PDB file of C-alpha atoms and ligand atoms in Angstrom:
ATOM      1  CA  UNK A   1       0.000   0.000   0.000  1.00 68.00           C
ATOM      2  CA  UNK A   2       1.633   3.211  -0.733  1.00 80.00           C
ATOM      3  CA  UNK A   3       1.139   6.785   1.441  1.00 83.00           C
ATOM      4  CA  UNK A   4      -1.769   8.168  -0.786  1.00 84.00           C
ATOM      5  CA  UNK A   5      -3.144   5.100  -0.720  1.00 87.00           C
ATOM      6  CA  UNK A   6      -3.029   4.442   3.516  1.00 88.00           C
ATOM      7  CA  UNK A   7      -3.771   8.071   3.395  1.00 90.00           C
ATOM      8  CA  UNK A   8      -7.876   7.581   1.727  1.00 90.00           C
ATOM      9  CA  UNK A   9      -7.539   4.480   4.109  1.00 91.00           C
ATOM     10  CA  UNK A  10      -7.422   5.858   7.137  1.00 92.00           C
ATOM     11  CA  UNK A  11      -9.397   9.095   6.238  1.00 92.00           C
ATOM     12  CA  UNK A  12     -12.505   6.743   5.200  1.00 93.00           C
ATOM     13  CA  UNK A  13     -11.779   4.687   8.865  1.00 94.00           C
ATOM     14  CA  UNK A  14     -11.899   7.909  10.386  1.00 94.00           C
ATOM     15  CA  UNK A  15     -15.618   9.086   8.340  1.00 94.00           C
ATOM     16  CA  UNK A  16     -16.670   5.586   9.214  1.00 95.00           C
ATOM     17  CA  UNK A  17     -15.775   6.159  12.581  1.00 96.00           C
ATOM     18  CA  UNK A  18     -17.529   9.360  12.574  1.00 96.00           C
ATOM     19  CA  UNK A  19     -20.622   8.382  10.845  1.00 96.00           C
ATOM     20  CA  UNK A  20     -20.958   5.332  13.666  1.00 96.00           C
ATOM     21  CA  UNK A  21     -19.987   7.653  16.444  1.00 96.00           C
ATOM     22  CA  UNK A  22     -23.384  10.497  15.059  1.00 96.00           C
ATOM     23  CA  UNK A  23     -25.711   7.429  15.194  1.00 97.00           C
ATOM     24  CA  UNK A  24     -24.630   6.010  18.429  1.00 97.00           C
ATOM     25  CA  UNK A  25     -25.229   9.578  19.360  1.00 96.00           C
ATOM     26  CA  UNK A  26     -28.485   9.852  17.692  1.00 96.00           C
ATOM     27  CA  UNK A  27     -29.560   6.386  19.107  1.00 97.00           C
ATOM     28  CA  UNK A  28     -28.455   7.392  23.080  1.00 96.00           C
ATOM     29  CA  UNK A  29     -30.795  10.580  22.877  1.00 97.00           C
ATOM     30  CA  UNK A  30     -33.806   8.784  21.467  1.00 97.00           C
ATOM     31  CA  UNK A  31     -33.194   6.055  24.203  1.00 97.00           C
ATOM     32  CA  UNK A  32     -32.934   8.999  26.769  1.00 97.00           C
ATOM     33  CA  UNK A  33     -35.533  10.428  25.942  1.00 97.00           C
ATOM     34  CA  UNK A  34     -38.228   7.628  25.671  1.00 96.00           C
ATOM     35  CA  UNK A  35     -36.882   6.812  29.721  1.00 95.00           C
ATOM     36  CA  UNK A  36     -37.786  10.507  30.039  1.00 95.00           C
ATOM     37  CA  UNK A  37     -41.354  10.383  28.930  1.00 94.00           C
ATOM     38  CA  UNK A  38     -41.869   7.123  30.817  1.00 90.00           C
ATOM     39  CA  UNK A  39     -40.756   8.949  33.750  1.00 90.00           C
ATOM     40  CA  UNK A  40     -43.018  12.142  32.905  1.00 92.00           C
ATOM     41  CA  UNK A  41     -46.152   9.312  32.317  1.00 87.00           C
ATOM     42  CA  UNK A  42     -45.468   7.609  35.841  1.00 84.00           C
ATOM     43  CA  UNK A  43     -45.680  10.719  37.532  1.00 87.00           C
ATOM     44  CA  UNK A  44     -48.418  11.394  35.561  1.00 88.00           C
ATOM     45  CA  UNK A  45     -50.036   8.310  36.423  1.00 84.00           C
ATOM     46  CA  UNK A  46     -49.022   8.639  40.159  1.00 84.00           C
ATOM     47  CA  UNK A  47     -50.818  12.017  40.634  1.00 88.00           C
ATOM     48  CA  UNK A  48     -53.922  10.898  38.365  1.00 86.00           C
ATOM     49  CA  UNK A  49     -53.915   7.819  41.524  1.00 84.00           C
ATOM     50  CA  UNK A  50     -52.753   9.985  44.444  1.00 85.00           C
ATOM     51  CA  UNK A  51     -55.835  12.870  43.338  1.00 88.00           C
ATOM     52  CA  UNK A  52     -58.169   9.590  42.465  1.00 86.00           C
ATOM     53  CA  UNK A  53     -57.694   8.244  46.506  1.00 85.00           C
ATOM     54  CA  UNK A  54     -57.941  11.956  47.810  1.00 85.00           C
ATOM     55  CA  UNK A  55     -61.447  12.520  46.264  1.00 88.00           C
ATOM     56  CA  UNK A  56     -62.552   9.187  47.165  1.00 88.00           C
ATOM     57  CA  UNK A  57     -62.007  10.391  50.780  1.00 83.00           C
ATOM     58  CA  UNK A  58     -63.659  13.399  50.089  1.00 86.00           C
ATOM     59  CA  UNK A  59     -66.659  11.733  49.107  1.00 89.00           C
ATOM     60  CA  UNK A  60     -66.372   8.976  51.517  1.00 85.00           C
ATOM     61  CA  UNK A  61     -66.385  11.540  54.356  1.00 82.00           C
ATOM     62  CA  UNK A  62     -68.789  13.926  52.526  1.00 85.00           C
ATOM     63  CA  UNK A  63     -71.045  10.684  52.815  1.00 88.00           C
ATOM     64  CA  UNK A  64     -70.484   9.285  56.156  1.00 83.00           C
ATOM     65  CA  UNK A  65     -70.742  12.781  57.520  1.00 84.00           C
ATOM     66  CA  UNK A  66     -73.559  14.520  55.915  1.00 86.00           C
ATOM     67  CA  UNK A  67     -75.496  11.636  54.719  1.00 90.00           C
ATOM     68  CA  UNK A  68     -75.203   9.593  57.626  1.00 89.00           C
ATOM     69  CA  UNK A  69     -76.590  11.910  60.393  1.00 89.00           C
ATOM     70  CA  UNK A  70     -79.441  12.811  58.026  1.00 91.00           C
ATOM     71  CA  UNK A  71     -81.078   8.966  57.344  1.00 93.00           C
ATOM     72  CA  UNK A  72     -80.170   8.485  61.211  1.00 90.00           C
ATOM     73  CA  UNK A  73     -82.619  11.389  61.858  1.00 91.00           C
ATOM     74  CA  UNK A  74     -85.253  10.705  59.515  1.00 92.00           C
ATOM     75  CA  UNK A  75     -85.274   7.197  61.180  1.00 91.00           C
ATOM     76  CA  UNK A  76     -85.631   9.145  64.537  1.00 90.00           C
ATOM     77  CA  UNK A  77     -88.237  11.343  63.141  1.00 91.00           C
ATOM     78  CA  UNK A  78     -90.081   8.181  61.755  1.00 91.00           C
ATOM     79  CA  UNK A  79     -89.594   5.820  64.847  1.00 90.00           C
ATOM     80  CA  UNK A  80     -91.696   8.623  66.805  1.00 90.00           C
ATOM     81  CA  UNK A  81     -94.849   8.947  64.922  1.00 91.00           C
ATOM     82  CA  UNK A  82     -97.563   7.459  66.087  1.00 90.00           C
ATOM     83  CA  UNK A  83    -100.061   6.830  63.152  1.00 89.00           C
ATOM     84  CA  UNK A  84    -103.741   6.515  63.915  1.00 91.00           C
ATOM     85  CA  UNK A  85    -104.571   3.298  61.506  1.00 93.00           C
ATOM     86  CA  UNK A  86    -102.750   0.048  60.807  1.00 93.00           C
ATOM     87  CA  UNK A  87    -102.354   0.982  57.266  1.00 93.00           C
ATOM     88  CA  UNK A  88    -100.656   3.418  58.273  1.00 92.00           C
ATOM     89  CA  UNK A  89     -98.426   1.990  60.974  1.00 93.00           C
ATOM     90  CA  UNK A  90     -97.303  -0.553  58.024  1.00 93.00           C
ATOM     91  CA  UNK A  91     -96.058   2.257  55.343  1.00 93.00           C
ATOM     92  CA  UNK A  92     -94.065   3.397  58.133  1.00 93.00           C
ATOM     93  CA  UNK A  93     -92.849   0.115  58.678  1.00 93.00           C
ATOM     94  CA  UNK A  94     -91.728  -0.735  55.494  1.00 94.00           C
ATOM     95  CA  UNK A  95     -90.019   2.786  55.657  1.00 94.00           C
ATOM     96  CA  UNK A  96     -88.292   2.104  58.416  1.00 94.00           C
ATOM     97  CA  UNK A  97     -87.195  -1.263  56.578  1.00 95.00           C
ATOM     98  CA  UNK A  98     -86.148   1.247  53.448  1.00 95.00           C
ATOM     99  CA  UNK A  99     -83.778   3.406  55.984  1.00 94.00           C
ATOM    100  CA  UNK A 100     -82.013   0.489  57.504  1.00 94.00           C
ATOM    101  CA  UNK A 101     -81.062  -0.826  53.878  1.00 93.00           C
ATOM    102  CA  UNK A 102     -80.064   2.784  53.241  1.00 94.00           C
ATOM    103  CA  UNK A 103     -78.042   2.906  56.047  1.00 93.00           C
ATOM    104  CA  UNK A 104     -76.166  -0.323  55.675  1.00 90.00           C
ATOM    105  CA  UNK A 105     -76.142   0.291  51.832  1.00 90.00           C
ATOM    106  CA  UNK A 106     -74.286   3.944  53.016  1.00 91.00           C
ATOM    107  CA  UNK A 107     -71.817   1.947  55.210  1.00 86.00           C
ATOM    108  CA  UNK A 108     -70.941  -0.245  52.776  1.00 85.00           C
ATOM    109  CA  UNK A 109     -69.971   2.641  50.201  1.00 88.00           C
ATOM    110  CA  UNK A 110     -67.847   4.465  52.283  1.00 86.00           C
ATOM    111  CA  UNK A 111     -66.190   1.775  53.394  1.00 82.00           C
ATOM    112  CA  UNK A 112     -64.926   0.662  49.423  1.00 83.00           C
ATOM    113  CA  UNK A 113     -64.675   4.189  49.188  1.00 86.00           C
ATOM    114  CA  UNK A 114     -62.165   4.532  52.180  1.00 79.00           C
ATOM    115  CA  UNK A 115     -61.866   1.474  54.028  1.00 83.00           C
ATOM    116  CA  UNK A 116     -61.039   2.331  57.704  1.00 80.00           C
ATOM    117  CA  UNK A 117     -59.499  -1.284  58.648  1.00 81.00           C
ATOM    118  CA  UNK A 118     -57.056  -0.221  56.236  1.00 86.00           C
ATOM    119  CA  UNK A 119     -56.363   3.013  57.813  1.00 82.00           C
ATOM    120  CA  UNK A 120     -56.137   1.552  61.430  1.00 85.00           C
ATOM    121  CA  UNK A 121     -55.029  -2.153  61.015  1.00 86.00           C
ATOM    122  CA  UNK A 122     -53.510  -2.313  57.804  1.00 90.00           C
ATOM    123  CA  UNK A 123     -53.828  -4.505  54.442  1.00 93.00           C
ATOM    124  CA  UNK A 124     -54.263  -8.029  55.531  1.00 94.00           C
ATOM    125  CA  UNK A 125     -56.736  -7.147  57.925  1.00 93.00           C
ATOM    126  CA  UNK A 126     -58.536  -5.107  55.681  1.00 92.00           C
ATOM    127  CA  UNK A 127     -58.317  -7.830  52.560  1.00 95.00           C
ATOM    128  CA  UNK A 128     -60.043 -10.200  55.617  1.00 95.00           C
ATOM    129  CA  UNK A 129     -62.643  -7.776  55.918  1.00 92.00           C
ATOM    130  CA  UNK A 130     -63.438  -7.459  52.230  1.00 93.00           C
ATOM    131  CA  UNK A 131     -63.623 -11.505  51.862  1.00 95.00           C
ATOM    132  CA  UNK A 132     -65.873 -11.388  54.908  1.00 94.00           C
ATOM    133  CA  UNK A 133     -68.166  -8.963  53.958  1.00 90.00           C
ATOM    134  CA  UNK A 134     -68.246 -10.268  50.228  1.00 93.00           C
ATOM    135  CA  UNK A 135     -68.915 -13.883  51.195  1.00 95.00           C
ATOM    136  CA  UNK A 136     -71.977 -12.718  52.889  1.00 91.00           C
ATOM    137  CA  UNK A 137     -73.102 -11.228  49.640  1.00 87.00           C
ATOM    138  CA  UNK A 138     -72.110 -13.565  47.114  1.00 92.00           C
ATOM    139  CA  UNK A 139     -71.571 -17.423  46.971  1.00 94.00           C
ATOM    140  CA  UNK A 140     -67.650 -17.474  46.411  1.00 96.00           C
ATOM    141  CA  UNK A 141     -65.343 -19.074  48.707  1.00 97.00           C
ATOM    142  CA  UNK A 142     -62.292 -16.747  49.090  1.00 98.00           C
ATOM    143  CA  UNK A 143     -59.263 -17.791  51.068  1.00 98.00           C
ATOM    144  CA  UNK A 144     -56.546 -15.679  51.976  1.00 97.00           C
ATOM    145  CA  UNK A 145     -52.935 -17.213  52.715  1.00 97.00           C
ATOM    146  CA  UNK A 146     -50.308 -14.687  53.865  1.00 96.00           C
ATOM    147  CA  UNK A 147     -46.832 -15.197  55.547  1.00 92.00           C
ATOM    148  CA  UNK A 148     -47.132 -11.433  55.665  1.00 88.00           C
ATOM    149  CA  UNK A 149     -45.790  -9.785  59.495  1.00 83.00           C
ATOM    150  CA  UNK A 150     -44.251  -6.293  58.348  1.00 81.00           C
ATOM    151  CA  UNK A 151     -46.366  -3.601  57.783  1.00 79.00           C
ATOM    152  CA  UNK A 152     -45.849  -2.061  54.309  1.00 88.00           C
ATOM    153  CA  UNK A 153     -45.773   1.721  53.295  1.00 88.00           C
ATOM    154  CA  UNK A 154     -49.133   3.468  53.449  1.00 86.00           C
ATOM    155  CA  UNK A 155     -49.115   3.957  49.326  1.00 85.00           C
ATOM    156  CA  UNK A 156     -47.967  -0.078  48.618  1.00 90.00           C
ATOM    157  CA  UNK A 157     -50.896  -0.753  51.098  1.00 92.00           C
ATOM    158  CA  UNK A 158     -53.449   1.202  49.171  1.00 90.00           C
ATOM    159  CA  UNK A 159     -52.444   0.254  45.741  1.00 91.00           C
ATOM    160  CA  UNK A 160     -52.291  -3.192  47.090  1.00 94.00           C
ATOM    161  CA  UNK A 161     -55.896  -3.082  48.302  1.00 93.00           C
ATOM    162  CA  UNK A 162     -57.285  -1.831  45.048  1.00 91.00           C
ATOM    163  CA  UNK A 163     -55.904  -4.121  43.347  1.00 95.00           C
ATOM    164  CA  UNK A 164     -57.062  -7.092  45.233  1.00 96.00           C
ATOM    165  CA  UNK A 165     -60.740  -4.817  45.158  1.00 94.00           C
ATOM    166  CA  UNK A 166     -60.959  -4.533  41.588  1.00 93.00           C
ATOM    167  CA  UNK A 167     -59.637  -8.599  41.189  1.00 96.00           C
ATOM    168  CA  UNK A 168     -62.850  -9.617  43.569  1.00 95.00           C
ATOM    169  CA  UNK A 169     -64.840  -7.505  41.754  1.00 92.00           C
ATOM    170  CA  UNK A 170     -64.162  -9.353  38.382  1.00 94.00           C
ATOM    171  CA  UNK A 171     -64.078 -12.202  39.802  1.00 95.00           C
ATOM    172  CA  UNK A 172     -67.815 -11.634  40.988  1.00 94.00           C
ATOM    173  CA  UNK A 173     -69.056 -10.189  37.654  1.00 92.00           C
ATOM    174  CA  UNK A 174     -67.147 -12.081  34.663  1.00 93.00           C
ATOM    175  CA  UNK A 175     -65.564 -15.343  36.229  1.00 95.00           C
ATOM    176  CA  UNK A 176     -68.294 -17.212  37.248  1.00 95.00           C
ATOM    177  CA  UNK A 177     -65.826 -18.968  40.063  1.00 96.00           C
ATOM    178  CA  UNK A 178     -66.551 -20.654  42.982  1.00 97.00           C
ATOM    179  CA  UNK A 179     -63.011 -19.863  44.834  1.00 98.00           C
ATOM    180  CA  UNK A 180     -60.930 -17.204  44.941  1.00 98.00           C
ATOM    181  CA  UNK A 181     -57.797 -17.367  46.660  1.00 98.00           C
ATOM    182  CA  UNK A 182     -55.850 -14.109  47.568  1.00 98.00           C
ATOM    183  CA  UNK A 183     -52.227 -15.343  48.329  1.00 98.00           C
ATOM    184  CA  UNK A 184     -49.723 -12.630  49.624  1.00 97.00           C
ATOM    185  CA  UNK A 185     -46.437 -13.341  50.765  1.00 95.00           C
ATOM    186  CA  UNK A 186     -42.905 -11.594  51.001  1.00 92.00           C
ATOM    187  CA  UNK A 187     -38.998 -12.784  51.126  1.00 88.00           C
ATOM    188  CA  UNK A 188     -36.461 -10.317  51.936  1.00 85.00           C
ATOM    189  CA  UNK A 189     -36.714  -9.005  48.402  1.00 89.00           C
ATOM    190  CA  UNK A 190     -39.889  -8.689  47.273  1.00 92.00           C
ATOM    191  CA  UNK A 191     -43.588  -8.988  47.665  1.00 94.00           C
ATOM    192  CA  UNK A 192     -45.781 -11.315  45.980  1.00 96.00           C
ATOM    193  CA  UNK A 193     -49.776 -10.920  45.297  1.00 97.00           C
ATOM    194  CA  UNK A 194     -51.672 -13.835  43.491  1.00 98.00           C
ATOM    195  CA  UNK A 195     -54.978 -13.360  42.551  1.00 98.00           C
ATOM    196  CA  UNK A 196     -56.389 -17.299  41.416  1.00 98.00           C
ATOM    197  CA  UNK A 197     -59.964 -17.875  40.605  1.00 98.00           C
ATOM    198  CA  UNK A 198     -61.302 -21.282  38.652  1.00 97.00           C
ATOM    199  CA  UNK A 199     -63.744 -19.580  37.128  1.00 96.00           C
ATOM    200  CA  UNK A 200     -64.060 -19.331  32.984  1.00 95.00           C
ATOM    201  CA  UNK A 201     -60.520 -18.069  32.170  1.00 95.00           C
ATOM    202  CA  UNK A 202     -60.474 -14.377  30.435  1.00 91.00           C
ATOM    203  CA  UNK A 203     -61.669 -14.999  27.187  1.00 78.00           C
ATOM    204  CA  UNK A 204     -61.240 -12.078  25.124  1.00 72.00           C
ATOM    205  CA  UNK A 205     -58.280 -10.054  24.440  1.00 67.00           C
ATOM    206  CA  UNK A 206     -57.525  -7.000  26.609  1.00 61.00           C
ATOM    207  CA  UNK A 207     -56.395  -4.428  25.426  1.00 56.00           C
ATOM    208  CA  UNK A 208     -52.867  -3.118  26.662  1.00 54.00           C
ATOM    209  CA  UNK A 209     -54.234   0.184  27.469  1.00 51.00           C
ATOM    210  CA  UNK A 210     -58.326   0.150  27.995  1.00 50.00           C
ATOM    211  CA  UNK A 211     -59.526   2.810  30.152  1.00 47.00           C
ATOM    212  CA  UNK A 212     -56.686   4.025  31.856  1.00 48.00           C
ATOM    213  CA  UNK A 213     -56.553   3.649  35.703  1.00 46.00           C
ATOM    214  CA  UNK A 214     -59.593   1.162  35.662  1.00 73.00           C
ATOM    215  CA  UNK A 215     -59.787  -2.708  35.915  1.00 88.00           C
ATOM    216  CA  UNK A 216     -56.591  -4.539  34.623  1.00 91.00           C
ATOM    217  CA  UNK A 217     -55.223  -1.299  32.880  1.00 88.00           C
ATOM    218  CA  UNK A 218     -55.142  -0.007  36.824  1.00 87.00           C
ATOM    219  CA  UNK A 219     -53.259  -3.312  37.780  1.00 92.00           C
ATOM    220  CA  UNK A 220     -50.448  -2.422  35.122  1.00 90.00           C
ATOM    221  CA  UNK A 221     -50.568   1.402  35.989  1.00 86.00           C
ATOM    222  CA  UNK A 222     -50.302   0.372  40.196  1.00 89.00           C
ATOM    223  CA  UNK A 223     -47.506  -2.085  39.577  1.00 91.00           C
ATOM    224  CA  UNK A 224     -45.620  -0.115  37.573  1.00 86.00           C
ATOM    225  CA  UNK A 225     -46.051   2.906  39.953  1.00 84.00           C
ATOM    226  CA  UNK A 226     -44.767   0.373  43.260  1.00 88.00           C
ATOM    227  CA  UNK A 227     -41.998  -0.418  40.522  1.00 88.00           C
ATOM    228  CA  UNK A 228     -43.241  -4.141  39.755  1.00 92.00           C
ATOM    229  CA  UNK A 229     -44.253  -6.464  37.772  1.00 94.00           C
ATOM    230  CA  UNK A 230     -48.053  -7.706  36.824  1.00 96.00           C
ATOM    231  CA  UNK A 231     -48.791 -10.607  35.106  1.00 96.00           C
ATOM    232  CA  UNK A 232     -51.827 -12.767  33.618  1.00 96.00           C
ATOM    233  CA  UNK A 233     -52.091 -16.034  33.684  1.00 95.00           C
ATOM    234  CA  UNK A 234     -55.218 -17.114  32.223  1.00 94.00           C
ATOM    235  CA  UNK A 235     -56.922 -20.339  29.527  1.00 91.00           C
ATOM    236  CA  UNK A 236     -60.543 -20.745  29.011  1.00 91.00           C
ATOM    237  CA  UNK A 237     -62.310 -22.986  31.435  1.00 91.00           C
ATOM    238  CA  UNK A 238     -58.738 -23.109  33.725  1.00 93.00           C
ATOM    239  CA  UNK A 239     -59.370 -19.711  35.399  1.00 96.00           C
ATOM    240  CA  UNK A 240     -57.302 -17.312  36.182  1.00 97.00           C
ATOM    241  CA  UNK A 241     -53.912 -16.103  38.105  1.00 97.00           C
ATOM    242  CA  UNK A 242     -53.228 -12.219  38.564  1.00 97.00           C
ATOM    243  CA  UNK A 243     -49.364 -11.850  39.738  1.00 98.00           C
ATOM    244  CA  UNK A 244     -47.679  -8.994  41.185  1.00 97.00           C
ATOM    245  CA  UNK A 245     -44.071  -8.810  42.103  1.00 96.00           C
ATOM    246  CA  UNK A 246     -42.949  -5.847  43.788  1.00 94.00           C
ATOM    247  CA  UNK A 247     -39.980  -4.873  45.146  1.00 91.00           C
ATOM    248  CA  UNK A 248     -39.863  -4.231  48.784  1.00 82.00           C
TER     249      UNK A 248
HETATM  250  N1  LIG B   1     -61.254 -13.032  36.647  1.00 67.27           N
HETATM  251  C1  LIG B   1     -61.722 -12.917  35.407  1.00 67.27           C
HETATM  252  N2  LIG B   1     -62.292 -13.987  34.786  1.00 67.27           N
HETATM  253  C2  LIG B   1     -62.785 -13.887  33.521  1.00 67.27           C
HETATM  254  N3  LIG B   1     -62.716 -12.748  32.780  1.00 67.27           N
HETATM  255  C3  LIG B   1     -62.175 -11.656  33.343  1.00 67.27           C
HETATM  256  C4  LIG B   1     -61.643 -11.678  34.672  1.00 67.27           C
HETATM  257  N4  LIG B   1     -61.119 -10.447  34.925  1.00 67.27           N
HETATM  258  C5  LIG B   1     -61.325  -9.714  33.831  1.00 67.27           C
HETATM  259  N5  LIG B   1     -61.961 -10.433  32.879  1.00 67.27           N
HETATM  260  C6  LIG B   1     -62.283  -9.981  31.500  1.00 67.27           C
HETATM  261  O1  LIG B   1     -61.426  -8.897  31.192  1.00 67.27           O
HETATM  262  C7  LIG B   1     -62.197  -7.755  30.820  1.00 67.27           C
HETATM  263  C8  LIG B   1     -61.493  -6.504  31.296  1.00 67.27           C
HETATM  264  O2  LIG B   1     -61.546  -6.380  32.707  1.00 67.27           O
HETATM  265  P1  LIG B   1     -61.486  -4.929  33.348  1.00 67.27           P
HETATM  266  O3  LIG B   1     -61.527  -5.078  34.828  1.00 67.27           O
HETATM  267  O4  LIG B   1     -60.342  -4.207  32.757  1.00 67.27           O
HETATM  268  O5  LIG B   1     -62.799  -4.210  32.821  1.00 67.27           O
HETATM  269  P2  LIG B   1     -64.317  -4.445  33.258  1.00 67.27           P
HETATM  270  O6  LIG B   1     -64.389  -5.260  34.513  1.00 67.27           O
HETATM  271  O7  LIG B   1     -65.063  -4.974  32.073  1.00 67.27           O
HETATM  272  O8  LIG B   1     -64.795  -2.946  33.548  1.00 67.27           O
HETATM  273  P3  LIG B   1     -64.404  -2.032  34.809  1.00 67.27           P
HETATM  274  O9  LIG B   1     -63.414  -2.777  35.651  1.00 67.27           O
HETATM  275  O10 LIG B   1     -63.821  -0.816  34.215  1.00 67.27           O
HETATM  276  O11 LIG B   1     -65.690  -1.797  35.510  1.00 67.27           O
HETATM  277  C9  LIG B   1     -63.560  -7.988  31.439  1.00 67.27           C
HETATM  278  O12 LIG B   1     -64.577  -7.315  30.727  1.00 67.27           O
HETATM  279  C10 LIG B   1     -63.710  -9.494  31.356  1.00 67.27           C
HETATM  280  O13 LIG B   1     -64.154  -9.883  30.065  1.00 67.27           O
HETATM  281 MG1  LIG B   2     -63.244  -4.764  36.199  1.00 67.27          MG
END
């Protein structure tokens, strides 16, 4: 090779060079920048959540505070007339009846709205609540098995609760199960929440994205806002298994 040849050698190695060196640039930014929008989105997300749980306790306390009182003195009111005929004494009866369902009904909307086990006694308490109140209501056996001892943050609790809301809930209204098993447990790592029912399996596709912060589109948003994983696990007719991983 003589000099004017090694010369256009090592001038093209060095455009080469250059060229590679511009897209590695190019590529780096692009990468950068997607990690910067999926940080923008999280936070997005997380404040969407955060302003979601604040109004529910809003309402929840709007409720319990205005609402309550109110049926508690109409029943008052009621329980002290004395009506002059029997047909009467019965419409206030089945009024009577009518403000007692209110009143439970009340109680058991604030509660999903802000559950106060939660607040006092934390999640696997309040998950033991929820089965206990839902097997009176529905015929589902639901079992909970937890090695859990350490309390978690206040925000894994709540997300954690939601989630394991919204899984009973459609578990009630598209499974058609008979069990649903709730299994939380933790290593020194991370924490583990399994969601099994037998019922029908989820049949159609879901879409990766449907209705943002609602049903399984909430399970992907909470996991990735505790910095997990969520997974379904799911054949027709061999029910289904929710996972999340999440680091502790
Ligand atoms: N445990 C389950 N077994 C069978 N199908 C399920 C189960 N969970 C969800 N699905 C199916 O996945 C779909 C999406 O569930 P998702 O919770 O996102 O929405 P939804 O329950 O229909 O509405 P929303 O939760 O917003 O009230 C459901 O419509 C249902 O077809
Ligand atoms: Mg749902």
């Amino acid at each position: 090779m003589d000099s004017r040849q090694a010369e256009i050698y090592l001038v093209f190695t060095l455009a080469t060079l250059f060229i590679v060196a511009i897209l590695l640039y190019f590529v780096f930014r692009i990468i950068q920048k997607q990690q910067q929008l999926m940080r923008v989105q999280r936070q997005v997300v997380k404040v969407e959540m955060a302003t979601l749980e604040k109004e529910r306790a809003r309402i929840a306390s709007d409720l319990h505070d205005d609402i309550g009182p109110l049926l508690a003195a109409i029943k008052y009111r009621v329980a002290v007339v004395a009506p002059d005929t029997e047909r009467d004494q019965k419409e206030l009866d089945l009024c009577t009846d009518h403000l007692n369902e209110a009143i439970v009904r009340l109680r058991q909307v604030t509660h999903n709205l802000l559950p106060a086990t939660l607040e006092r006694r934390g999640l696997v308490e309040a998950i033991q609540d929820l089965a206990a109140s839902t097997e009176q209501l529905h015929p589902l056996k639901i079992e909970l098995i937890t090695d859990l001892r350490v309390p978690l943050s206040k925000e894994s609790e709540i997300h954690l609760y939601r989630v394991v809301q919204e899984g009973l809930a459609n578990c009630i209204q598209h499974a058609a199960a008979t069990c649903f098993q709730i299994k939380l447990t933790a290593d020194r790592r991370a924490l583990s929440l399994q969601l099994i029912d037998n019922g029908i399996g989820i049949t159609k596709k879901v879409p990766a994205d449907a209705h943002r912060g609602r049903g399984i589109a909430g399970f992907r948003n909470r996991a990735t806002m505790l910095g997990g994983q969520f997974t379904i696990d799911s054949e027709p007719e061999k029910g289904t298994v929710l996972t999340f991983v999440i680091p502790k």
